[in-house]
Coordinates of C-alpha atoms in Angstrom, one line a residue:
M1 CA 19.3 22.6 33.7
P2 CA 20.3 26.2 34.4
T3 CA 24.0 25.3 34.2
I4 CA 23.7 24.2 30.5
T5 CA 24.7 27.0 28.1
A6 CA 22.3 28.0 25.3
D7 CA 24.8 26.8 22.6
A8 CA 25.2 23.4 24.2
L9 CA 21.4 23.1 24.6
K10 CA 20.8 23.9 21.0
R11 CA 23.2 21.1 19.9
M12 CA 21.6 18.6 22.3
L13 CA 18.1 19.5 20.9
R14 CA 19.2 19.7 17.3
L15 CA 17.9 23.2 16.8
P16 CA 20.5 24.8 14.5
A17 CA 18.0 27.2 13.0
D18 CA 16.5 28.5 16.2
V19 CA 17.6 30.7 19.1
V20 CA 17.2 29.7 22.8
T21 CA 16.1 33.0 24.3
G22 CA 15.9 32.2 28.0
T23 CA 16.9 30.0 30.8
P24 CA 15.3 26.5 30.6
R25 CA 13.0 25.7 33.5
V26 CA 11.5 22.6 35.0
E27 CA 7.8 22.4 35.7
K28 CA 5.4 19.8 37.1
D29 CA 3.6 17.8 34.4
P30 CA -0.2 17.7 35.0
H31 CA -0.1 14.0 34.0
G32 CA 2.7 13.2 36.5
G33 CA 6.4 13.7 36.6
D34 CA 8.5 16.7 35.4
V35 CA 8.6 18.7 32.1
A36 CA 11.4 20.8 30.9
V37 CA 10.4 24.1 29.1
V38 CA 12.9 25.8 26.7
P39 CA 12.0 29.3 25.5
A40 CA 12.9 29.6 21.8
R41 CA 12.3 31.6 18.7
P42 CA 13.2 31.4 15.0
Y43 CA 16.1 33.4 13.6
A44 CA 15.2 36.9 12.5
G45 CA 15.4 35.8 8.8
D46 CA 12.8 33.1 9.4
M47 CA 10.3 35.2 11.3
G48 CA 7.2 36.7 9.7
R49 CA 6.8 34.0 7.0
C50 CA 3.5 32.5 6.0
A51 CA 3.1 28.9 7.3
R52 CA 1.5 27.8 4.0
C53 CA 3.8 29.2 1.3
G54 CA 6.8 30.4 3.3
R55 CA 6.7 33.9 1.9
R56 CA 7.1 37.0 4.0
G57 CA 3.9 38.7 5.1
R58 CA 3.1 42.0 6.9
P59 CA 2.9 41.7 10.7
Y60 CA -0.7 41.5 11.9
D61 CA -0.7 40.7 15.6
R62 CA 0.9 38.2 18.1
L63 CA -0.8 35.2 19.6
G64 CA -0.4 33.9 23.1
M65 CA 2.4 31.5 24.2
R66 CA 2.4 28.1 22.5
R67 CA 4.3 25.0 23.3
W68 CA 5.6 22.2 21.0
R69 CA 6.5 18.7 22.2
H70 CA 10.1 17.8 21.4
L71 CA 12.1 14.6 22.0
D72 CA 12.5 13.7 25.6
V73 CA 15.6 14.5 27.6
G74 CA 16.2 11.3 29.5
C75 CA 12.9 10.6 31.3
V76 CA 11.7 14.2 31.2
K77 CA 9.4 15.6 28.6
L78 CA 10.7 18.6 26.8
L79 CA 8.7 21.5 25.4
L80 CA 9.7 24.4 23.2
E81 CA 7.9 27.6 24.0
Y82 CA 7.2 30.6 21.7
A83 CA 4.5 33.2 21.1
P84 CA 4.1 33.1 17.3
R85 CA 2.9 36.1 15.3
R86 CA 0.1 36.3 12.7
V87 CA 1.0 37.7 9.4
D88 CA -1.0 39.0 6.5
C89 CA 0.0 37.0 3.4
E90 CA -0.9 38.3 -0.1
E91 CA -2.0 34.8 -1.2
H92 CA -3.5 33.2 2.0
G93 CA -4.6 36.2 4.0
V94 CA -4.1 36.3 7.8
T95 CA -2.3 33.2 9.0
V96 CA 0.0 32.1 11.7
E97 CA 3.7 32.5 10.9
M98 CA 5.9 29.6 10.1
V99 CA 8.1 28.1 12.8
P100 CA 11.1 26.1 11.5
W101 CA 10.9 23.3 14.1
A102 CA 7.3 22.2 13.5
G103 CA 4.8 21.9 10.7
R104 CA 1.6 23.9 10.3
K105 CA -1.2 22.9 12.7
S106 CA 1.1 20.5 14.6
A107 CA 1.8 20.5 18.4
Y108 CA 4.9 18.4 17.9
T109 CA 8.3 19.2 16.4
R110 CA 9.4 17.5 13.2
D111 CA 12.0 15.4 14.9
F112 CA 9.4 14.2 17.4
E113 CA 6.9 13.3 14.6
R114 CA 9.7 11.5 12.6
Q115 CA 10.5 9.3 15.6
V116 CA 6.8 8.5 16.1
A117 CA 6.4 7.6 12.4
W118 CA 9.5 5.4 12.6
L119 CA 8.2 3.5 15.6
S120 CA 4.7 3.2 13.9
V121 CA 6.4 1.5 10.9
H122 CA 8.2 -1.0 13.1
A123 CA 5.8 -1.5 16.0
P124 CA 2.1 -1.5 16.7
R125 CA 0.5 1.9 17.3
S126 CA -0.1 1.1 21.0
A127 CA 3.7 0.6 21.4
A128 CA 4.5 3.9 19.7
S129 CA 1.9 5.7 21.7
S130 CA 3.2 4.3 25.0
L131 CA 6.9 4.8 24.3
M132 CA 6.5 8.4 23.1
R133 CA 3.9 9.2 25.7
V134 CA 1.3 10.6 23.3
D135 CA -2.3 9.9 22.7
R136 CA -3.1 7.0 20.4
K137 CA -5.2 9.4 18.2
S138 CA -2.1 11.6 17.6
V139 CA 0.0 8.8 16.1
G140 CA -1.9 8.6 12.8
P141 CA -1.8 12.4 12.0
A142 CA 1.9 12.4 12.8
C143 CA 2.5 9.6 10.3
R144 CA 0.5 11.5 7.7
R145 CA 2.4 14.7 8.1
V146 CA 5.8 12.9 8.0
A147 CA 4.8 11.0 4.8
D148 CA 3.5 14.2 3.2
G149 CA 6.8 15.9 4.0
L150 CA 8.9 13.1 2.6
R151 CA 6.8 12.9 -0.6
A152 CA 7.0 16.7 -1.0
G153 CA 10.7 16.5 -0.7
Q154 CA 10.9 14.1 -3.6
G155 CA 8.9 16.6 -5.7
P156 CA 8.2 15.8 -9.3
G157 CA 10.7 12.9 -9.3
L158 CA 8.3 10.7 -7.3
F159 CA 6.7 9.4 -10.5
D160 CA 9.8 9.8 -12.8
G161 CA 10.9 6.8 -14.9
P162 CA 8.3 4.0 -14.1
R163 CA 8.8 1.6 -17.1
S164 CA 6.7 -1.2 -15.7
I165 CA 3.9 -0.8 -13.2
G166 CA 1.5 -3.3 -11.5
V167 CA -2.1 -2.5 -10.4
D168 CA -4.2 -4.4 -7.9
E169 CA -6.6 -3.8 -5.1
T170 CA -6.3 -4.9 -1.4
S171 CA -8.9 -5.0 1.3
Y172 CA -8.4 -3.1 4.5
K173 CA -11.7 -3.5 6.2
K174 CA -14.6 -5.9 6.5
G175 CA -17.4 -5.7 3.9
H176 CA -15.3 -5.8 0.7
T177 CA -13.7 -2.4 1.3
Y178 CA -10.7 -2.0 -1.0
M179 CA -7.8 0.3 -1.7
S180 CA -6.2 0.5 -5.1
V181 CA -2.4 0.0 -5.2
V182 CA 0.0 0.9 -8.0
V183 CA 3.6 -0.5 -7.7
D184 CA 6.7 0.3 -9.6
H185 CA 8.2 -3.1 -10.5
E186 CA 11.7 -2.0 -11.1
R187 CA 12.1 0.0 -7.9
G188 CA 9.9 -2.3 -5.9
R189 CA 7.9 0.4 -4.2
V190 CA 4.3 1.6 -3.9
V191 CA 3.9 4.8 -5.9
R192 CA 0.1 5.3 -5.4
M193 CA -2.6 4.2 -3.1
H194 CA -6.2 5.4 -3.2
D195 CA -9.5 4.6 -1.6
G196 CA -11.8 2.4 -3.7
H197 CA -11.0 0.4 -6.8
G198 CA -11.9 0.2 -10.5
E199 CA -11.7 2.7 -13.3
K200 CA -12.0 6.0 -11.2
A201 CA -9.2 5.0 -8.8
F202 CA -6.9 4.0 -11.7
D203 CA -7.7 7.2 -13.6
L204 CA -6.5 9.3 -10.6
F205 CA -3.0 7.7 -10.9
F206 CA -2.7 8.7 -14.6
Q207 CA -4.1 12.1 -13.9
A208 CA -1.3 12.7 -11.4
L209 CA 1.4 12.0 -14.1
T210 CA 2.8 14.5 -16.6
P211 CA 2.6 13.5 -20.3
A212 CA 6.4 12.6 -20.2
Q213 CA 5.9 10.4 -17.2
R214 CA 3.0 8.6 -18.9
E215 CA 5.1 8.1 -22.0
S216 CA 7.8 6.3 -20.0
I217 CA 5.3 3.5 -19.0
A218 CA 5.9 0.6 -21.3
V219 CA 4.3 -2.4 -19.4
V220 CA 1.2 -2.6 -17.2
T221 CA 0.7 -5.8 -15.2
G222 CA -2.5 -6.9 -13.4
D223 CA -5.3 -9.5 -13.3
G224 CA -7.7 -10.0 -16.2
A225 CA -10.1 -7.2 -15.2
R226 CA -11.5 -5.4 -18.3
W227 CA -11.4 -2.0 -16.6
I228 CA -7.6 -2.2 -16.5
D229 CA -7.5 -2.9 -20.2
E230 CA -9.8 0.1 -20.9
R231 CA -7.9 2.5 -18.7
V232 CA -4.5 1.5 -20.1
F233 CA -5.8 1.8 -23.7
R234 CA -7.2 5.3 -22.9
W235 CA -4.1 6.7 -21.1
R236 CA -1.2 4.7 -22.6
P237 CA -2.4 2.9 -25.7
T238 CA 1.1 1.7 -26.8
A239 CA 1.9 0.1 -23.4
E240 CA 2.0 -3.7 -23.2
R241 CA -0.8 -5.2 -21.1
I242 CA 0.6 -8.2 -19.2
L243 CA -1.6 -10.6 -17.4
D244 CA -0.4 -12.1 -14.2
G245 CA 0.5 -15.8 -14.5
F246 CA -0.8 -16.5 -10.9
H247 CA -4.2 -15.1 -11.8
I248 CA -4.3 -17.1 -15.1
A249 CA -3.7 -20.3 -13.1
S250 CA -6.3 -19.2 -10.5
W251 CA -8.9 -19.1 -13.3
A252 CA -8.4 -22.8 -13.8
S253 CA -8.5 -23.4 -10.1
D254 CA -11.8 -21.6 -9.7
A255 CA -13.2 -23.5 -12.7
L256 CA -12.0 -26.8 -11.1
D257 CA -13.7 -25.9 -7.8
K258 CA -17.0 -25.2 -9.7
A259 CA -16.7 -28.6 -11.4
R260 CA -16.1 -30.4 -8.1
T261 CA -19.1 -28.7 -6.6
A262 CA -21.3 -29.6 -9.5
A263 CA -20.1 -33.2 -9.3
W264 CA -20.8 -33.4 -5.6
R265 CA -24.4 -32.1 -6.1
E266 CA -25.0 -34.7 -8.8
A267 CA -23.8 -37.4 -6.5
R268 CA -26.1 -36.2 -3.8
K269 CA -29.1 -36.3 -6.2
A270 CA -28.2 -39.8 -7.2
G271 CA -27.8 -40.9 -3.6
A272 CA -24.2 -41.8 -4.0
A273 CA -22.6 -39.1 -1.8
E274 CA -21.4 -40.0 1.7
K275 CA -21.3 -37.7 4.7
G276 CA -18.4 -35.4 5.5
A277 CA -14.8 -36.0 4.5
R278 CA -15.6 -39.7 3.7
D279 CA -17.2 -38.6 0.5
P280 CA -14.5 -39.1 -2.3
I281 CA -15.5 -35.8 -4.0
K282 CA -16.2 -33.6 -1.0
G283 CA -13.1 -34.9 0.8
A284 CA -10.9 -34.1 -2.2
R285 CA -11.6 -30.4 -2.0
R286 CA -8.0 -29.3 -1.5
A287 CA -6.0 -31.9 -3.3
P288 CA -7.0 -31.0 -6.9
L289 CA -6.2 -27.4 -6.3
K290 CA -2.6 -27.9 -5.2
N291 CA 0.4 -28.2 -7.5
G292 CA 1.2 -31.8 -8.3
A293 CA 4.7 -31.6 -6.7
D294 CA 3.3 -30.3 -3.4
L295 CA 0.8 -33.1 -2.8
T296 CA 1.1 -35.2 0.3
A297 CA 0.7 -39.0 0.3
G298 CA -2.9 -38.7 1.6
Q299 CA -3.8 -36.1 -1.1
R300 CA -2.4 -38.3 -3.8
A301 CA -4.6 -41.2 -2.6
R302 CA -7.6 -38.9 -2.7
L303 CA -6.8 -37.9 -6.3
E304 CA -6.5 -41.6 -7.3
C305 CA -9.9 -42.1 -5.7
V306 CA -11.3 -39.2 -7.8
A307 CA -9.8 -40.7 -11.0
N308 CA -11.5 -44.1 -10.3
T309 CA -14.9 -42.7 -9.3
N310 CA -15.6 -39.5 -11.2
E311 CA -14.3 -39.2 -14.8
S312 CA -15.6 -35.6 -15.3
L313 CA -13.8 -34.2 -12.2
W314 CA -10.6 -36.1 -13.2
R315 CA -10.7 -34.5 -16.7
A316 CA -11.2 -31.1 -15.1
Y317 CA -8.1 -31.7 -12.9
K318 CA -6.0 -32.7 -15.9
L319 CA -7.1 -29.6 -17.8
K320 CA -6.0 -27.4 -14.8
E321 CA -2.6 -29.1 -14.8
R322 CA -2.2 -28.8 -18.5
L323 CA -2.8 -25.0 -18.3
R324 CA -0.1 -24.7 -15.6
M325 CA 2.3 -26.7 -17.8
I326 CA 1.6 -24.4 -20.8
L327 CA 2.4 -21.3 -18.8
R328 CA 5.9 -22.7 -18.2
Q329 CA 6.6 -23.2 -21.9
S330 CA 8.3 -20.9 -24.4
P331 CA 6.1 -18.6 -26.4
G332 CA 6.6 -20.6 -29.6
E333 CA 5.7 -23.9 -27.9
A334 CA 2.8 -22.4 -25.8
A335 CA 0.9 -20.8 -28.8
P336 CA -0.5 -24.1 -30.4
L337 CA -0.8 -25.7 -26.9
L338 CA -2.9 -22.8 -25.6
R339 CA -5.1 -22.8 -28.7
Q340 CA -5.7 -26.6 -28.3
W341 CA -6.4 -26.2 -24.6
A342 CA -9.1 -23.5 -25.2
A343 CA -10.8 -25.8 -27.7
D344 CA -10.7 -28.8 -25.4
A345 CA -12.0 -26.8 -22.4
F346 CA -14.9 -25.4 -24.5
L347 CA -15.9 -28.8 -25.9
S348 CA -15.5 -30.6 -22.6
G349 CA -18.9 -29.7 -21.3
I350 CA -17.5 -29.4 -17.8
P351 CA -19.1 -26.7 -15.6
G352 CA -16.7 -23.8 -15.2
F353 CA -14.4 -24.9 -18.0
V354 CA -16.7 -24.1 -20.9
P355 CA -16.7 -20.3 -20.2
L356 CA -13.0 -20.5 -19.3
G357 CA -12.2 -22.0 -22.7
E358 CA -13.9 -18.9 -24.3
K359 CA -12.0 -16.6 -22.0
I360 CA -8.6 -18.2 -22.8
A361 CA -9.3 -18.0 -26.5
R362 CA -10.3 -14.4 -26.2
R363 CA -7.2 -13.4 -24.2
R364 CA -4.8 -15.8 -25.9
F365 CA -2.5 -13.1 -27.2
D366 CA -2.4 -11.4 -23.8
I367 CA -1.3 -14.7 -22.2
L368 CA 1.3 -15.3 -24.8
R369 CA 2.6 -11.8 -24.2
T370 CA 2.8 -12.6 -20.5
I371 CA 4.8 -15.8 -21.2
R372 CA 7.2 -13.9 -23.5
S373 CA 7.8 -11.0 -21.1
G374 CA 8.3 -13.2 -18.0
L375 CA 6.8 -10.4 -15.9
S376 CA 4.1 -11.1 -13.3
N377 CA 2.4 -9.4 -10.3
A378 CA 4.5 -11.4 -7.9
R379 CA 6.3 -8.3 -6.7
L380 CA 2.9 -6.6 -6.2
E381 CA 1.5 -9.6 -4.3
A382 CA 4.6 -9.5 -2.1
V383 CA 4.0 -5.8 -1.5
N384 CA 0.4 -6.6 -0.7
N385 CA 1.6 -8.9 2.1
R386 CA 3.6 -6.0 3.6
I387 CA 0.5 -3.8 3.2
K388 CA -1.6 -6.3 5.1
T389 CA 1.1 -6.4 7.8
A390 CA 1.1 -2.6 8.0
I391 CA -2.7 -2.6 8.3
R392 CA -2.6 -5.1 11.1
M393 CA 0.1 -3.1 12.9
G394 CA -2.0 0.0 12.4
Y395 CA -5.2 -1.6 13.7
G396 CA -7.6 1.0 14.9
Y397 CA -6.7 3.7 12.3
R398 CA -10.2 5.1 11.5
N399 CA -8.9 7.8 9.1
L400 CA -8.0 6.2 5.8
D401 CA -5.5 8.9 4.9
N402 CA -3.5 8.1 8.1
L403 CA -3.5 4.4 7.2
I404 CA -2.4 5.1 3.6
A405 CA 0.4 7.3 5.0
L406 CA 1.5 4.5 7.3
V407 CA 1.6 2.0 4.3
M408 CA 3.5 4.5 2.2
L409 CA 6.1 4.9 4.9
K410 CA 6.5 1.1 5.1
C411 CA 6.3 0.2 1.4
G412 CA 7.0 3.5 -0.5
R413 CA 10.7 3.8 0.2
L414 CA 10.3 7.4 1.5
N415 CA 13.7 7.3 3.2
L416 CA 12.3 7.5 6.7
K417 CA 15.1 7.7 9.3
L418 CA 15.4 8.4 12.9
P419 CA 16.2 12.0 14.0
G420 CA 19.9 12.7 13.9
R421 CA 20.7 9.8 11.6
Q422 CA 20.0 11.3 8.2

């Protein structure tokens, strides 16, 4: 180590804005092995600046020697050593001066945290912790600082130009604990995540936008929740409200399942129900919910049994298939078919389909708008799968802000790259 020149060492460590002030030395690591210590300091022009705002402040005093963990050199840990000053900032008062190699209140350099964040996106937290030789509890805060830095680097342009957005919620913990997710359909990225769901969480997204950014939103997709309609009408009344075709079809699937449950209970009361899967109604739980083209030979046989034994459930199945067929038609062809379907469902008297007929009639124009636009929440549902993967990879993140930062690094297209490869 003593034979390496200061200039060569700076290039190896990627410290172009810092000065190596002394000879590097090797010490024993309390946790085993060796650790290399490099004395460093900022350039004179970067010294005496507030860590919060970056403005120059009056010198106040000097703290003791501090060390920051940098990227390893081979199998040896490397630490940067410097005794920072405290400065008196006009805006923030007495605070520690800024160091160009690390963020405020961080014991790691920016390159080290960027590598930890990159590993956390592509591997479980335990793997990132073991490879980088840091405590598991330090991985989450490092991801949050990196994500905050990348988002701050994008500045106001983070929300610029979203013409079509999708809103949904995803669970991240047991007990119906949800996060709200807003996706930019055209760029295919998550632009906002927040704890909770409903009106308040969606309001926070619109409050973060400027008036010009709100005006650029022309389409909002989502499920049939009324609070989405209310928030869109309040913040962007001229935007088109598009229902998701998948959720429209799921309404019919839920109604069909209610009809099957009601039919099975009636069969039990009449003493005509058999035990377990041998019962023609209970055993046909999955077959009616699947698409006709995806049915296996056994499921087709179960459907034929339903057609021969229970007329009400068979009519419910045909209504569900009719709605799926209508959603694939052109707007002109779908309009009269949808009106007729709502009337047939309402007059059918089938449990689940009577209220669904009223709902389809009430939201008929929204459904036709969905058919005309061809948009859906498919991209958002795909992003939700990636979010679920990130949540599983980040298993054990107790701090929700750290978990949201990990998801944004994985799904927010924040241009996260390994150190030295920007």
